[in-house]
mmCIF file with all atom_site columns, C-alpha atoms in Angstrom:
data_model
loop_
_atom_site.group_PDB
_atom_site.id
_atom_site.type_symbol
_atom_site.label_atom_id
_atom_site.label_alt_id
_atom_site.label_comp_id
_atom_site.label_asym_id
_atom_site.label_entity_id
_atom_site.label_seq_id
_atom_site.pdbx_PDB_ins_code
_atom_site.Cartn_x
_atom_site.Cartn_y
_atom_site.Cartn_z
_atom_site.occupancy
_atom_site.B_iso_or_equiv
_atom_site.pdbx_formal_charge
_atom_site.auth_seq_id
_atom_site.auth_comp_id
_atom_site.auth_asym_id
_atom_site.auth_atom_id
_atom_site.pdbx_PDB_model_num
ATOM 1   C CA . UNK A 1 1   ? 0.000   0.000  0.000   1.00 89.00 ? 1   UNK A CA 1
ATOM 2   C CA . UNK A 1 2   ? 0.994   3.599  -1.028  1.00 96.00 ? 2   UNK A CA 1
ATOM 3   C CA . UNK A 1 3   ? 0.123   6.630  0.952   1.00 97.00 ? 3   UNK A CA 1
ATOM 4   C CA . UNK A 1 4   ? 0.102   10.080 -0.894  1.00 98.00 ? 4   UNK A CA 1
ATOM 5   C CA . UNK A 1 5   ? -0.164  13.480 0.517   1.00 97.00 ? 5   UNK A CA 1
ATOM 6   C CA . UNK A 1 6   ? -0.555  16.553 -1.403  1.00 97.00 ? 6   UNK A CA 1
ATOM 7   C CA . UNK A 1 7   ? 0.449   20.222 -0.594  1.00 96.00 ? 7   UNK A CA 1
ATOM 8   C CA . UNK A 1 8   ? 0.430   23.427 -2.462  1.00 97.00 ? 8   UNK A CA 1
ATOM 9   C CA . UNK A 1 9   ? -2.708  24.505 -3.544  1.00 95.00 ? 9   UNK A CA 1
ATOM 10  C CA . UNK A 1 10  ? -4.486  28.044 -2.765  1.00 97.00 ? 10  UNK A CA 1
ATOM 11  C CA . UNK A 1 11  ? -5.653  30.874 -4.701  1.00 98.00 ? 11  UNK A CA 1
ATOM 12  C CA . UNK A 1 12  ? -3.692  32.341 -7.704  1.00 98.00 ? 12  UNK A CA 1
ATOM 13  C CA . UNK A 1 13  ? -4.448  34.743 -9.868  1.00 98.00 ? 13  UNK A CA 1
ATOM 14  C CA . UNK A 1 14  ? -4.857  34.310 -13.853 1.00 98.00 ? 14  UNK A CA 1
ATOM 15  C CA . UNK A 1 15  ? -1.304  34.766 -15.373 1.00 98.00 ? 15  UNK A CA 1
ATOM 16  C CA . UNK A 1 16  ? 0.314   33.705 -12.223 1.00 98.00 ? 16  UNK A CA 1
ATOM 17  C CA . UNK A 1 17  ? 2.329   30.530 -10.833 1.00 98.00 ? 17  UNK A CA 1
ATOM 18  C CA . UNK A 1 18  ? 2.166   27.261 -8.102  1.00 98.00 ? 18  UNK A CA 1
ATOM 19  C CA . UNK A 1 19  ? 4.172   24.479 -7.448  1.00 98.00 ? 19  UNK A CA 1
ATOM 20  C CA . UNK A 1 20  ? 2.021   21.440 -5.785  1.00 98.00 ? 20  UNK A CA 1
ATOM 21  C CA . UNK A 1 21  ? 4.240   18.479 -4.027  1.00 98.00 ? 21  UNK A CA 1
ATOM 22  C CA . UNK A 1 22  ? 3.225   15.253 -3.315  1.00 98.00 ? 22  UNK A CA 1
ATOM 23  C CA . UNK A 1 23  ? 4.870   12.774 -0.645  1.00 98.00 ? 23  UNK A CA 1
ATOM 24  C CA . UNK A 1 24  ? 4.773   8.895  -0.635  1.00 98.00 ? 24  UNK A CA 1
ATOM 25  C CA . UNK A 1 25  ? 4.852   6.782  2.161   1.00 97.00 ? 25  UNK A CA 1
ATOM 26  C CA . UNK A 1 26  ? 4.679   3.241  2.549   1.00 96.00 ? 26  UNK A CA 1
ATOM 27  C CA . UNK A 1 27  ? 5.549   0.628  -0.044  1.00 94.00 ? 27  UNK A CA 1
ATOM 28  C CA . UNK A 1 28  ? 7.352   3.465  -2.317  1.00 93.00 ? 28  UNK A CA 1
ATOM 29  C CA . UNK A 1 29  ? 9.695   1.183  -3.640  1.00 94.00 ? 29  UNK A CA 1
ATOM 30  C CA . UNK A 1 30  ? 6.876   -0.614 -5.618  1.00 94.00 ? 30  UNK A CA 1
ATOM 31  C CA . UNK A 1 31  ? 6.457   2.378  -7.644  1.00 95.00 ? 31  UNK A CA 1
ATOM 32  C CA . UNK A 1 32  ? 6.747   2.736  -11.104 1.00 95.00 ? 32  UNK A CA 1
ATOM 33  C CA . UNK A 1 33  ? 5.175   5.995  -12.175 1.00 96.00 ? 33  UNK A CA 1
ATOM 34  C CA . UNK A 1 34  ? 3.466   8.911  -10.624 1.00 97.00 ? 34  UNK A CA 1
ATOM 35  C CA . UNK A 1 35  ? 0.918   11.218 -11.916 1.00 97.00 ? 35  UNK A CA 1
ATOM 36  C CA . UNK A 1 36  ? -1.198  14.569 -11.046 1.00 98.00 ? 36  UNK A CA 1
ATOM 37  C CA . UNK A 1 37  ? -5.005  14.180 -12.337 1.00 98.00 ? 37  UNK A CA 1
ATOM 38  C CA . UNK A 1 38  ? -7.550  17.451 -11.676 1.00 98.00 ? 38  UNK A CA 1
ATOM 39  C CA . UNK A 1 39  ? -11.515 17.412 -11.249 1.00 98.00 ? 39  UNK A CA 1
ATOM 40  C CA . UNK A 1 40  ? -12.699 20.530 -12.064 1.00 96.00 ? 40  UNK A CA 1
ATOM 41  C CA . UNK A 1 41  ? -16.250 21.303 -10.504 1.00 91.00 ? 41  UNK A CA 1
ATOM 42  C CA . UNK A 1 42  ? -19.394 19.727 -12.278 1.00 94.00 ? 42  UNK A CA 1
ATOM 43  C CA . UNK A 1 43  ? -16.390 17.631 -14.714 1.00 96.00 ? 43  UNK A CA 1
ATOM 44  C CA . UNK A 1 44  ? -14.977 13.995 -14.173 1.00 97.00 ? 44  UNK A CA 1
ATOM 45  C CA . UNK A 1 45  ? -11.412 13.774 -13.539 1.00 97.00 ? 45  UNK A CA 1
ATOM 46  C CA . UNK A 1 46  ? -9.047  14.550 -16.386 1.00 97.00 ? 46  UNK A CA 1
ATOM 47  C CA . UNK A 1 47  ? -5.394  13.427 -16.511 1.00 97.00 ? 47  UNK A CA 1
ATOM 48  C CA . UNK A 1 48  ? -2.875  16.305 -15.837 1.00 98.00 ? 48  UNK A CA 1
ATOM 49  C CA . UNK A 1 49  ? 0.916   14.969 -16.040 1.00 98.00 ? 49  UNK A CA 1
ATOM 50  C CA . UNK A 1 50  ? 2.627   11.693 -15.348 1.00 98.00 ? 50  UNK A CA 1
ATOM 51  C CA . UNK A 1 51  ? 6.446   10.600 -14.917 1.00 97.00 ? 51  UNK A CA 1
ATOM 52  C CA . UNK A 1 52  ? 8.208   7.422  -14.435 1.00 96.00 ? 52  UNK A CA 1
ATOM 53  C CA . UNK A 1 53  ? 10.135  6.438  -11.615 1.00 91.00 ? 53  UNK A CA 1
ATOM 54  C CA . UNK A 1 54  ? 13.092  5.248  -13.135 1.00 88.00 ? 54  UNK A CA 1
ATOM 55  C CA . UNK A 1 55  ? 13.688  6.931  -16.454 1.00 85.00 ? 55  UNK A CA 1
ATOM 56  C CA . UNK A 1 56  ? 12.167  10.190 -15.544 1.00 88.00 ? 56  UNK A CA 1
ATOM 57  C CA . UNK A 1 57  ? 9.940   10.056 -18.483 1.00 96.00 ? 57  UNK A CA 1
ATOM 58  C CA . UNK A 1 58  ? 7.034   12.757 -18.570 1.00 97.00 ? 58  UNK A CA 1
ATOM 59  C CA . UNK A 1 59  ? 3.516   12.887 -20.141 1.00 98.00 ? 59  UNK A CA 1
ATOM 60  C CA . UNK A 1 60  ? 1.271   15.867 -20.691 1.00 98.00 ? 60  UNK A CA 1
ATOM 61  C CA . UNK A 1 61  ? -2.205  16.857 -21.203 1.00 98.00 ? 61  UNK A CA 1
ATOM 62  C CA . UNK A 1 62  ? -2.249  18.982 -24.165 1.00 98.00 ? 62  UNK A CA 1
ATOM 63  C CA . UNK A 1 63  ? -4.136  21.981 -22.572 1.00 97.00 ? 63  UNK A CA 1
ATOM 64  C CA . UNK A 1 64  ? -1.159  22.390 -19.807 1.00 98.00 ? 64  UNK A CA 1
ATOM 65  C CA . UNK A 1 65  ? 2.147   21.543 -22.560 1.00 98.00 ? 65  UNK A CA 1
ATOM 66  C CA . UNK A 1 66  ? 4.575   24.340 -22.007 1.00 98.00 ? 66  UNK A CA 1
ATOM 67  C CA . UNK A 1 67  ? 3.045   26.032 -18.715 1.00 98.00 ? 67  UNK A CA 1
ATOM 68  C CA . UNK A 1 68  ? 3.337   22.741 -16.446 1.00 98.00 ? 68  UNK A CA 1
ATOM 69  C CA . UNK A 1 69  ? 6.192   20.976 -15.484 1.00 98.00 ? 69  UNK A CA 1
ATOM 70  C CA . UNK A 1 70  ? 6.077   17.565 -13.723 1.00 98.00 ? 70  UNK A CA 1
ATOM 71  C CA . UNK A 1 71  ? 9.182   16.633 -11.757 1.00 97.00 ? 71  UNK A CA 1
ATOM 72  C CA . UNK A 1 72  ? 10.548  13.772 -8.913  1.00 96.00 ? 72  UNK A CA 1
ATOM 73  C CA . UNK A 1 73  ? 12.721  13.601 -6.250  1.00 95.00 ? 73  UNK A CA 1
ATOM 74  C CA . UNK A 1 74  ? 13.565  9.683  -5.980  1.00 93.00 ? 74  UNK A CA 1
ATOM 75  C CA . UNK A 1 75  ? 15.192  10.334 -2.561  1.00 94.00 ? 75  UNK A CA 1
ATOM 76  C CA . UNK A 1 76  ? 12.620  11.965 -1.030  1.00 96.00 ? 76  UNK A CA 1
ATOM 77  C CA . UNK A 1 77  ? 10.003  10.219 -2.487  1.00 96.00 ? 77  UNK A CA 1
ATOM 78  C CA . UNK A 1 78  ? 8.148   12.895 -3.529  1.00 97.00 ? 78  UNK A CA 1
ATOM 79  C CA . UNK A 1 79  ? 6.590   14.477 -6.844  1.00 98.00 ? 79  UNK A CA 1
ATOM 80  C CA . UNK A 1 80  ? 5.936   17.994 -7.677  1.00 98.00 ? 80  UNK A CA 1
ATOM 81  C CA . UNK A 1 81  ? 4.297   19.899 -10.499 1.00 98.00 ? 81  UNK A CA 1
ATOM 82  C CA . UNK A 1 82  ? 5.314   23.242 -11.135 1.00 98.00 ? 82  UNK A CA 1
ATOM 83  C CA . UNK A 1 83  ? 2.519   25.559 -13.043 1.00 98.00 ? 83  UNK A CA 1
ATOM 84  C CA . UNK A 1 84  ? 2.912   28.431 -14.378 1.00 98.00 ? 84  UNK A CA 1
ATOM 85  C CA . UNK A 1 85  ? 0.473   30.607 -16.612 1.00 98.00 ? 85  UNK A CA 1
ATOM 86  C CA . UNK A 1 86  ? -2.353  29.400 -14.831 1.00 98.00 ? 86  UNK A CA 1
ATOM 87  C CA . UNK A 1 87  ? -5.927  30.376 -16.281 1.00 98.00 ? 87  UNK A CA 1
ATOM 88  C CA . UNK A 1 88  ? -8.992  30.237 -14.914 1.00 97.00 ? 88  UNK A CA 1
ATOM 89  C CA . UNK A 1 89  ? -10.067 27.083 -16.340 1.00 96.00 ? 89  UNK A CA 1
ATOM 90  C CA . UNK A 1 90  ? -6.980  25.536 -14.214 1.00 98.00 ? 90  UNK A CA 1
ATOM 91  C CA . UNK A 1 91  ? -9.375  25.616 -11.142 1.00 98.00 ? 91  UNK A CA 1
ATOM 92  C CA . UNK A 1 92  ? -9.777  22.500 -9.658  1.00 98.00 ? 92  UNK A CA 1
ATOM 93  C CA . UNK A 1 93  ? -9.149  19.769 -6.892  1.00 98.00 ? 93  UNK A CA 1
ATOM 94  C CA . UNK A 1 94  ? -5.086  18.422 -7.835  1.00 98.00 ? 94  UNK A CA 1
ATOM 95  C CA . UNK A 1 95  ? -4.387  14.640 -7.169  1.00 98.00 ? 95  UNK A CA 1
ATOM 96  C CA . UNK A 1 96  ? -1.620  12.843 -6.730  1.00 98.00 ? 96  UNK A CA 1
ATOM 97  C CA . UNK A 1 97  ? -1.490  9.317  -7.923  1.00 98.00 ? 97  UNK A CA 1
ATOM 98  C CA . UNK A 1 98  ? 1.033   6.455  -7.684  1.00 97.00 ? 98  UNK A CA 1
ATOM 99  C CA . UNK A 1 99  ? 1.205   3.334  -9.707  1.00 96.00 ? 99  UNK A CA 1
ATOM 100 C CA . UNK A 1 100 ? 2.925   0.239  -8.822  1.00 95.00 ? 100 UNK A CA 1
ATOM 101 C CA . UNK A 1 101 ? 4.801   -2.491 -10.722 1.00 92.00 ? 101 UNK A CA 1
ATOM 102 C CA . UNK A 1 102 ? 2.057   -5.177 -11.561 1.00 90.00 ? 102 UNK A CA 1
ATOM 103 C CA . UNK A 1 103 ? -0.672  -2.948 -11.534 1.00 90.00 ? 103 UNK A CA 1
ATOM 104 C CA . UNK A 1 104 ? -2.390  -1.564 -14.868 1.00 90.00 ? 104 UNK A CA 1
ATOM 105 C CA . UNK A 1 105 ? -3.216  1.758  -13.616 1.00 93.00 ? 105 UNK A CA 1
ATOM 106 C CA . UNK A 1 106 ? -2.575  4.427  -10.853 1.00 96.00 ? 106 UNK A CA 1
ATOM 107 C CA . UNK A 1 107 ? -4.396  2.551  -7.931  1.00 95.00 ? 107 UNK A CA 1
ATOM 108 C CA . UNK A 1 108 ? -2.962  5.170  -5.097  1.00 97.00 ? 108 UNK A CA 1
ATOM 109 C CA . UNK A 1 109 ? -4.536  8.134  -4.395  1.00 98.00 ? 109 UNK A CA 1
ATOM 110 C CA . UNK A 1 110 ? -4.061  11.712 -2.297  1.00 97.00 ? 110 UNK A CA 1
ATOM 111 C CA . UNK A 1 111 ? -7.184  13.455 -1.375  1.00 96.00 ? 111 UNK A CA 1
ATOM 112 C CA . UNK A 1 112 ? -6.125  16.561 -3.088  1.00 97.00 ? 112 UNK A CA 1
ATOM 113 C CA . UNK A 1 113 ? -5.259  19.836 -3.049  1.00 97.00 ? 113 UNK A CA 1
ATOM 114 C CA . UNK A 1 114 ? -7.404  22.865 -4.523  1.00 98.00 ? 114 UNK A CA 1
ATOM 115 C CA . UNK A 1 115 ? -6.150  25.113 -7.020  1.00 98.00 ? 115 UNK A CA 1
ATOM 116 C CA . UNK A 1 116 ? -8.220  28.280 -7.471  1.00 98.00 ? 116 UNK A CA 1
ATOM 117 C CA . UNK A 1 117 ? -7.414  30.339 -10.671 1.00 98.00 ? 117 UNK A CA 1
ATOM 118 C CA . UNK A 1 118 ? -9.115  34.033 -10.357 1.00 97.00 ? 118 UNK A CA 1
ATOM 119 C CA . UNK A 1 119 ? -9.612  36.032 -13.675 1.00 93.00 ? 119 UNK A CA 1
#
């Protein structure tokens, strides 16, 4: 079992910048990839970002390539996701998620952060 723990969010306004971290506990070293999802109000939840534990390799949603920036710190366990030119349509509830080797998708979950984009 993987525990994730978010931090970061608050209110921003339109044009401006956050960095969200996320801290693992547990079975960490089962982990293969971690990712940040969003669920904006009245919406499901949308992928954000992902990266892979080993290689570093990243993945984007097209509507945040070029203004977010997924990262890890192996050592500390812990992923972050640095955004920048945030709009309004950025506002949501950030998750961390974890997946594990075996496992077909990201089973771990934080409860989330909020991320509040004013215009």
């Amino acid at each position: 079992q993987v525990q994730l723990v978010e931090s970061g969010g608050g209110l921003v306004q339109a044009g401006g910048s956050l960095r969200l971290s996320c801290v693992a506990s547990g079975r960490t070293f089962s982990i293969n990839a971690m990712g940040w999802f969003r669920r904006a109000p009245g919406k499901e939840r949308e992928f954000v970002a992902t990266i892979s534990w080993g290689g570093g390799s990243t993945s984007y949603a097209d509507s945040v390539k070029g203004r977010f920036t997924i990262s890890r710190d192996n050592a500390k366990n812990k992923v972050y996701l640095q955004m920048n030119s945030l709009k309004p349509e950025d506002t949501a509830i950030y998750s961390c998620a974890a997946r594990t080797a075996g496992a077909a998708g990201f089973g771990s979950w934080g409860q989330g952060t909020q991320v509040t984009v004013s215009s």
